[in-house]
Short mmCIF file of C-alpha atoms in Angstrom, two decimals:
data_model
loop_
_atom_site.label_atom_id
_atom_site.label_comp_id
_atom_site.label_asym_id
_atom_site.label_seq_id
_atom_site.Cartn_x
_atom_site.Cartn_y
_atom_site.Cartn_z
CA MET A 106 153.54 94.16 114.59
CA ASP A 107 154.85 94.02 118.16
CA VAL A 108 154.76 90.49 119.54
CA ALA A 109 155.90 88.38 122.50
CA ALA A 110 157.46 84.96 122.04
CA LEU A 111 156.73 82.02 124.29
CA PHE A 112 160.27 80.98 124.99
CA SER A 113 161.76 77.84 126.50
CA GLY A 114 165.33 78.34 125.30
CA GLY A 115 165.11 75.31 123.01
CA LYS A 116 165.31 75.06 119.24
CA ASP A 117 161.59 75.38 118.37
CA SER A 118 160.71 78.51 120.34
CA THR A 119 164.00 80.17 119.36
CA TYR A 120 163.57 79.35 115.67
CA ALA A 121 159.94 80.55 115.74
CA SER A 122 161.19 83.85 117.24
CA TYR A 123 163.84 84.05 114.52
CA MET A 124 161.22 83.47 111.80
CA ALA A 125 159.01 86.19 113.29
CA ARG A 126 161.86 88.70 113.24
CA LYS A 127 162.86 87.66 109.72
CA HIS A 128 159.31 88.46 108.58
CA GLY A 129 159.52 91.95 110.08
CA TYR A 130 157.86 91.42 113.47
CA GLN A 131 159.28 93.13 116.56
CA ILE A 132 159.83 90.82 119.51
CA LYS A 133 159.15 93.11 122.45
CA CYS A 134 159.55 90.45 125.13
CA LEU A 135 160.01 86.77 125.79
CA ILE A 136 157.67 84.85 128.08
CA THR A 137 159.05 81.85 129.94
CA ILE A 138 156.89 79.62 132.08
CA VAL A 139 158.84 77.61 134.62
CA SER A 140 156.83 74.55 135.55
CA LYS A 141 157.54 72.85 138.85
CA ASN A 142 155.99 69.73 137.39
CA PRO A 143 158.56 67.84 135.28
CA GLU A 144 155.65 66.03 133.55
CA SER A 145 153.97 69.29 132.47
CA PHE A 146 151.82 68.91 129.34
CA MET A 147 152.45 72.50 128.31
CA PHE A 148 155.91 73.59 129.34
CA HIS A 149 159.22 71.80 129.02
CA THR A 150 161.48 72.31 131.97
CA PRO A 151 165.08 71.15 131.32
CA ALA A 152 167.60 73.98 131.29
CA ILE A 153 164.85 76.59 131.45
CA GLU A 154 166.85 78.54 134.06
CA LEU A 155 169.22 79.50 131.27
CA THR A 156 166.52 81.41 129.35
CA LYS A 157 167.37 84.54 131.35
CA LYS A 158 170.92 84.45 130.00
CA GLN A 159 169.69 83.80 126.46
CA ALA A 160 167.31 86.79 126.69
CA GLU A 161 170.24 88.98 127.78
CA LEU A 162 172.22 87.81 124.75
CA MET A 163 169.28 88.74 122.52
CA GLY A 164 168.80 92.10 124.25
CA ILE A 165 165.10 91.32 124.72
CA PRO A 166 163.32 91.67 128.08
CA ILE A 167 161.97 88.45 129.56
CA LEU A 168 158.93 87.75 131.73
CA ILE A 169 159.44 84.63 133.83
CA LYS A 170 156.47 83.09 135.58
CA GLU A 171 156.49 80.08 137.83
CA THR A 172 153.66 77.59 137.78
CA LYS A 173 152.94 74.53 139.90
CA GLY A 174 152.29 72.77 136.62
CA GLU A 175 148.86 71.38 137.44
CA LYS A 176 147.12 70.48 134.22
CA GLU A 177 144.69 73.34 133.52
CA LEU A 178 145.91 75.75 136.24
CA GLU A 179 149.20 76.26 134.41
CA LEU A 180 147.16 77.79 131.60
CA ASP A 181 145.86 80.45 134.00
CA ASP A 182 149.48 81.28 134.84
CA LEU A 183 150.30 81.54 131.14
CA LYS A 184 147.32 83.83 130.60
CA ILE A 185 148.43 86.08 133.48
CA ALA A 186 151.93 86.30 131.94
CA ILE A 187 150.51 87.16 128.49
CA LYS A 188 148.24 89.82 130.02
CA GLU A 189 151.30 91.33 131.70
CA ALA A 190 153.12 91.39 128.35
CA ILE A 191 150.14 93.15 126.73
CA LYS A 192 150.06 95.75 129.49
CA LYS A 193 153.80 96.31 129.78
CA TYR A 194 154.97 95.95 126.18
CA LYS A 195 151.75 96.67 124.22
CA ILE A 196 152.14 93.47 122.22
CA LYS A 197 149.50 92.57 119.65
CA GLY A 198 150.40 88.93 119.19
CA ILE A 199 152.09 85.80 120.57
CA VAL A 200 154.63 83.66 118.72
CA THR A 201 154.95 79.98 119.62
CA GLY A 202 157.17 77.12 118.48
CA ALA A 203 154.27 74.64 118.23
CA ILE A 204 154.76 72.08 115.46
CA GLU A 205 152.39 69.20 115.93
CA SER A 206 150.85 69.40 119.40
CA VAL A 207 147.17 70.22 119.06
CA TYR A 208 146.95 70.07 122.87
CA GLN A 209 149.42 72.95 123.34
CA SER A 210 148.47 75.03 120.36
CA SER A 211 144.69 74.97 120.86
CA ARG A 212 145.12 76.09 124.45
CA ILE A 213 147.34 79.00 123.45
CA GLN A 214 144.93 79.86 120.60
CA ASN A 215 142.10 79.99 123.14
CA ILE A 216 144.03 82.34 125.44
CA CYS A 217 144.97 84.66 122.54
CA ASN A 218 141.38 84.64 121.28
CA ASP A 219 140.09 85.59 124.76
CA LEU A 220 142.65 88.40 124.99
CA LYS A 221 141.90 89.52 121.39
CA ILE A 222 145.48 89.24 120.16
CA GLU A 223 147.03 87.33 117.24
CA CYS A 224 148.59 83.92 117.65
CA PHE A 225 151.46 82.92 115.35
CA ASN A 226 152.76 79.36 114.96
CA PRO A 227 155.34 79.67 112.15
CA LEU A 228 156.55 76.06 112.54
CA TRP A 229 153.05 74.52 112.47
CA GLN A 230 152.99 71.11 110.72
CA LYS A 231 156.62 71.54 109.64
CA ASN A 232 158.52 68.46 108.54
CA GLN A 233 160.94 67.69 111.37
CA LEU A 234 163.96 66.80 109.24
CA GLU A 235 163.41 69.97 107.20
CA LEU A 236 163.38 71.89 110.51
CA LEU A 237 166.70 70.36 111.63
CA GLU A 238 168.28 71.14 108.27
CA GLU A 239 167.02 74.74 108.32
CA LEU A 240 168.43 75.22 111.82
CA LEU A 241 171.88 74.20 110.61
CA LYS A 242 171.60 76.32 107.46
CA ASN A 243 170.72 79.36 109.59
CA ASN A 244 173.71 78.84 111.91
CA PHE A 245 171.84 77.70 115.00
CA GLU A 246 174.19 76.14 117.52
CA ILE A 247 172.15 73.72 119.58
CA ILE A 248 172.88 71.00 122.11
CA LEU A 249 170.70 68.33 123.69
CA SER A 250 169.97 69.32 127.28
CA GLY A 251 168.04 66.18 128.14
CA VAL A 252 166.70 62.93 126.70
CA SER A 253 163.65 60.91 127.64
CA ALA A 254 163.14 58.01 125.25
CA TYR A 255 164.81 54.88 123.96
CA PRO A 256 167.37 54.75 122.25
CA PHE A 257 168.72 58.03 123.65
CA SER A 258 171.41 57.14 126.15
CA LYS A 259 173.29 59.34 128.63
CA GLU A 260 175.92 60.06 125.95
CA PHE A 261 173.41 62.13 123.96
CA VAL A 262 173.18 64.78 126.71
CA GLY A 263 175.32 67.77 125.74
CA ARG A 264 175.68 66.55 122.17
CA LYS A 265 175.63 69.15 119.42
CA ILE A 266 173.04 69.11 116.64
CA ASP A 267 175.21 68.97 113.54
CA LYS A 268 175.09 67.24 110.14
CA ARG A 269 176.15 63.92 111.66
CA PHE A 270 173.38 64.18 114.28
CA VAL A 271 170.74 64.92 111.61
CA GLU A 272 171.86 61.91 109.57
CA GLU A 273 171.68 59.76 112.69
CA MET A 274 168.15 61.01 113.44
CA LYS A 275 167.08 60.06 109.91
CA LEU A 276 168.19 56.48 110.57
CA LEU A 277 166.83 56.34 114.14
CA SER A 278 163.44 57.71 113.08
CA GLN A 279 163.09 54.90 110.54
CA LYS A 280 164.23 52.24 112.98
CA TYR A 281 162.40 53.27 116.16
CA PHE A 282 159.51 55.48 114.97
CA ILE A 283 160.86 58.42 116.94
CA ASN A 284 160.33 62.01 115.82
CA PRO A 285 163.65 63.20 114.35
CA ALA A 286 163.24 66.69 115.81
CA ALA A 287 161.81 65.36 119.09
CA GLU A 288 158.29 66.73 118.69
CA GLY A 289 157.18 63.80 120.83
CA GLY A 290 159.47 64.96 123.64
CA GLU A 291 162.22 62.43 122.85
CA PHE A 292 164.85 65.02 123.72
CA GLU A 293 165.06 68.63 124.88
CA THR A 294 167.39 71.18 123.39
CA LEU A 295 169.25 74.33 124.36
CA VAL A 296 170.23 77.03 121.87
CA LEU A 297 173.79 78.27 122.49
CA ASN A 298 173.99 80.61 119.54
CA CYS A 299 171.87 81.83 116.60
CA PRO A 300 171.42 85.00 114.51
CA LEU A 301 169.26 86.51 117.29
CA PHE A 302 172.13 86.33 119.82
CA LYS A 303 174.72 89.08 120.11
CA LYS A 304 177.25 86.50 121.28
CA LYS A 305 177.42 82.86 122.19
CA LEU A 306 176.02 81.46 125.43
CA CYS A 307 179.03 79.96 127.20
CA ILE A 308 178.11 77.14 129.56
CA LYS A 309 179.64 74.01 130.96
CA LEU A 310 177.91 70.67 131.38
CA THR A 311 178.68 69.86 135.01
CA SER A 312 176.75 66.64 135.57
CA ILE A 313 174.08 64.39 134.13
CA LEU A 314 171.17 63.17 136.24
CA GLY A 315 168.78 60.33 135.52
CA GLU A 316 168.46 56.69 134.56
CA ASN A 317 166.90 54.38 131.96
CA TYR A 318 166.95 56.56 128.84
CA SER A 319 165.80 59.59 130.81
CA TYR A 320 168.64 61.99 131.58
CA ARG A 321 169.09 65.70 131.92
CA GLY A 322 172.21 67.77 132.02
CA LEU A 323 173.09 70.34 134.67
CA PHE A 324 174.81 73.40 133.23
CA GLU A 325 176.58 76.41 134.70
CA MET B 145 149.25 73.18 88.13
CA ILE B 146 147.34 73.72 91.36
CA LEU B 147 146.61 77.24 92.53
CA ILE B 148 146.85 77.79 96.28
CA ILE B 149 145.17 80.99 97.41
CA SER B 150 146.21 82.63 100.66
CA ILE B 151 143.70 84.79 102.52
CA CYS B 152 146.14 85.71 105.34
CA MET B 153 146.62 89.39 106.07
CA GLU B 154 149.66 88.77 108.29
CA LYS B 155 152.80 87.66 106.44
CA LEU B 156 153.85 85.26 109.20
CA HIS B 157 150.57 83.33 108.99
CA TYR B 158 151.57 82.10 105.53
CA LEU B 159 153.85 79.56 107.22
CA GLU B 160 151.01 78.29 109.39
CA PHE B 161 148.08 78.15 106.96
CA VAL B 162 149.54 77.95 103.44
CA LYS B 163 152.90 76.19 103.70
CA PRO B 164 151.46 72.98 105.25
CA ILE B 165 149.23 72.68 102.16
CA GLU B 166 152.21 73.31 99.87
CA ASP B 167 154.15 70.57 101.67
CA ILE B 168 151.36 68.01 101.06
CA ILE B 169 151.28 68.95 97.36
CA ILE B 170 155.09 68.70 97.09
CA ASN B 171 155.03 65.26 98.76
CA GLU B 172 152.51 64.14 96.16
CA GLY B 173 154.92 65.24 93.42
CA ARG B 174 152.57 67.93 92.11
CA LYS B 175 153.28 71.50 91.03
CA PHE B 176 151.61 74.54 92.48
CA LEU B 177 151.42 78.30 92.37
CA ALA B 178 150.73 80.05 95.68
CA LYS B 179 149.40 83.62 95.75
CA HIS B 180 147.49 86.00 97.98
CA TYR B 181 144.02 86.77 96.65
CA ASN B 182 144.97 90.44 96.26
CA GLU B 183 147.67 89.46 93.74
CA LEU B 184 145.67 87.05 91.57
CA THR B 185 145.49 87.66 87.84
CA GLU B 186 142.91 86.32 85.38
CA GLU B 187 145.70 84.26 83.84
CA ASP B 188 146.48 82.59 87.20
CA ILE B 189 142.89 81.42 87.47
CA LYS B 190 142.56 80.36 83.83
CA SER B 191 145.82 78.44 83.68
CA THR B 192 145.32 76.28 86.79
CA LYS B 193 143.53 72.95 87.00
CA LYS B 194 142.25 73.22 90.54
CA ILE B 195 142.24 75.63 93.43
CA ILE B 196 142.71 75.34 97.19
CA ILE B 197 141.74 78.36 99.30
CA CYS B 198 143.53 78.12 102.67
CA GLY B 199 142.35 79.31 106.05
CA THR B 200 143.74 82.03 108.27
CA SER B 201 143.97 83.01 111.94
CA LEU B 202 141.08 83.43 114.39
CA LYS B 203 141.46 87.18 114.42
CA ASP B 204 141.81 87.64 110.67
CA ASN B 205 138.49 88.20 108.90
CA GLU B 206 139.48 90.82 106.33
CA PHE B 207 138.83 88.44 103.41
CA ILE B 208 135.08 88.53 104.00
CA LYS B 209 135.08 92.27 103.29
CA ASP B 210 136.85 91.52 99.98
CA ILE B 211 134.36 88.94 98.75
CA LYS B 212 133.97 90.81 95.42
CA LYS B 213 137.51 89.71 94.57
CA PHE B 214 136.38 86.06 94.51
CA GLN B 215 133.48 86.38 92.07
CA TRP B 216 135.52 84.53 89.38
CA MET B 217 134.61 81.38 91.33
CA LYS B 218 131.10 81.33 89.86
CA GLU B 219 132.49 80.67 86.35
CA TYR B 220 135.51 78.53 87.29
CA GLU B 221 133.81 75.08 86.98
CA LYS B 222 137.02 73.20 87.87
CA PRO B 223 137.65 71.69 91.36
CA ILE B 224 137.85 74.09 94.30
CA LEU B 225 138.51 73.23 97.95
CA GLY B 226 137.87 75.93 100.54
CA ILE B 227 139.42 75.36 103.97
CA CYS B 228 137.98 77.15 107.05
CA GLY B 229 138.05 80.83 105.99
CA GLY B 230 138.31 79.46 102.43
CA MET B 231 135.03 77.59 102.95
CA GLN B 232 133.45 80.81 104.20
CA VAL B 233 134.62 82.50 101.00
CA VAL B 234 133.07 79.74 98.84
CA CYS B 235 129.76 79.90 100.73
CA LYS B 236 129.59 83.68 100.68
CA VAL B 237 130.24 83.81 96.92
CA PHE B 238 127.38 81.35 96.46
CA GLY B 239 125.04 83.50 98.50
CA SER B 240 125.15 82.24 102.09
CA LYS B 241 125.60 84.18 105.31
CA ILE B 242 128.44 84.14 107.84
CA SER B 243 127.56 83.70 111.52
CA LYS B 244 129.46 83.56 114.80
CA LYS B 245 130.56 80.29 116.37
CA THR B 246 133.91 79.64 118.01
CA GLU B 247 135.45 76.17 117.93
CA ILE B 248 139.12 75.64 118.78
CA GLY B 249 140.88 72.26 119.03
CA LEU B 250 140.02 68.67 118.21
CA PHE B 251 136.35 67.83 117.68
CA LYS B 252 134.70 64.59 116.58
CA GLU B 253 132.67 64.96 113.38
CA LYS B 254 130.52 62.35 111.72
CA PHE B 255 130.42 62.15 107.94
CA ILE B 256 126.92 61.74 106.54
CA LYS B 257 128.09 60.80 103.06
CA ASP B 258 131.41 59.87 101.42
CA PHE B 259 133.66 62.91 101.38
CA LEU B 260 137.15 63.11 99.82
CA GLY B 261 138.18 59.61 100.82
CA VAL B 262 136.28 59.52 104.12
CA LYS B 263 133.50 56.94 104.15
CA ALA B 264 129.88 57.75 105.00
CA GLY B 265 129.10 56.99 108.63
CA SER B 266 132.69 57.29 109.84
CA GLU B 267 133.76 59.67 112.59
CA GLU B 268 136.95 61.68 112.53
CA TYR B 269 138.73 63.93 114.99
CA VAL B 270 139.21 67.18 113.14
CA TYR B 271 141.11 70.35 114.10
CA HIS B 272 138.97 73.45 114.37
CA LEU B 273 140.20 77.03 114.49
CA HIS B 274 137.38 79.44 113.74
CA ASN B 275 135.23 82.20 115.24
CA PHE B 276 132.75 82.14 112.35
CA PHE B 277 131.00 79.62 110.10
CA ALA B 278 128.98 79.79 106.88
CA LYS B 279 125.37 78.72 106.58
CA MET B 280 124.47 76.33 103.76
CA PRO B 281 124.39 78.06 100.37
CA LYS B 282 121.81 77.03 97.76
CA ASN B 283 122.75 74.05 95.58
CA PHE B 284 125.20 72.71 98.18
CA GLU B 285 124.90 69.53 100.18
CA LYS B 286 125.98 69.06 103.81
CA LEU B 287 128.24 66.02 104.13
CA ALA B 288 129.37 66.48 107.75
CA GLY B 289 128.27 68.56 110.71
CA LYS B 290 125.40 68.49 113.13
CA SER B 291 124.56 72.00 114.27
CA ILE B 292 126.68 73.79 111.66
CA PRO B 293 128.04 72.66 108.25
CA GLN B 294 131.51 71.12 108.63
CA ALA B 295 131.96 69.61 105.15
CA ILE B 296 129.97 70.59 102.09
CA LYS B 297 129.92 69.98 98.34
CA HIS B 298 128.20 71.69 95.45
CA LYS B 299 125.42 69.47 94.06
CA HIS B 300 126.60 69.75 90.44
CA LEU B 301 130.13 71.19 90.49
CA PRO B 302 133.39 69.85 92.05
CA ILE B 303 133.37 72.58 94.70
CA TYR B 304 134.17 71.44 98.25
CA GLY B 305 134.37 73.19 101.60
CA VAL B 306 135.58 72.12 105.04
CA LEU B 307 135.30 74.24 108.16
CA PHE B 308 138.08 72.28 109.90
CA HIS B 309 141.76 72.17 108.93
CA PRO B 310 142.41 68.88 107.06
CA GLU B 311 146.12 69.71 106.81
CA VAL B 312 146.43 68.86 110.53
CA ARG B 313 144.73 65.45 110.92
CA GLN B 314 143.17 64.67 107.50
CA LYS B 315 146.04 65.15 105.05
CA LYS B 316 144.51 62.24 103.09
CA MET B 317 141.55 64.52 102.20
CA ILE B 318 143.82 66.99 100.45
CA LYS B 319 145.59 64.13 98.65
CA GLU B 320 142.18 62.85 97.56
CA PHE B 321 141.22 66.30 96.30
CA LEU B 322 144.42 66.35 94.20
CA LYS B 323 143.25 63.15 92.46
CA ILE B 324 139.94 64.63 91.24
#
């Protein structure tokens, strides 16, 4: 089946795309929604400008749509983008990286149902430590592009997700009740390399903005 | 051994509708066999102690056309839990009709009687993902749901059905079913 993946450039949407391809689905395009609202309920903004480069490395066309990020209006923008993907790439389904968020997934399910296409959430209800371990096993190279919760300090920005990081998350999740794979938005990620990429995304962390356990990296 | 039956026509939906149930069973330290209904053998059904029939996507309704493949259910007599599309299968086998009604997202449902660990009178936010529902079959009792049946049980047999997805917000219900 030909599908489009909702793509933010982070670990969940990239891994969901990878799972879709592994199961024999053709990813005809990526859809990225750039929200101007940093508090968007639907779309996560850090490092999203790099999705264009990631799409190039995957050799998959990308549809980028800007939204003001107002609560329900951003869903109209998403629907317009999906309609464009149906028209342009004849897709029959959408793949998302939703894990736990009923808010996000039910809204995307509604849009797909209206447009009479399939909706795939291959990471739905997945254990977050299992997800981190699978990412490492499948050679995903990921860094943290931003953090937004205690105890994530400035030093976490740009840090690689490796075995040591996963072990640390196990301990932190017990101590602070955080989600080890950041399903609660504790940190944002950026995929630098994975089996979908033809070569690695080469970037440099130029500066870190923010304060009080809320920081994001600027990359070039 | 618990038999988990998939009704998904799309391979990728297995991860969304079947694997979360497998994970709950694994966490409870129980063993399972997961199969698509098209691949079931008589031996699979005979050798298992209970059965969970999982749901599928909004667009996938192929299983209803294949209802003849579930007739073994009438003689099974051991515990069965049908989830969403799985509940529709149970109801259809026991003679009820399927009708249209779309519900997507979290909905508050009140439980009329005790149901798999949920006390009578309590309200729960449940996750819905369906375009269809099943009317009440004969010999079943409605345990939740106002306008349409949301949780049902056979009056004499340990056969349960839920229209919502307990694997999202009511994992305890599946754990309770495992204890029966």
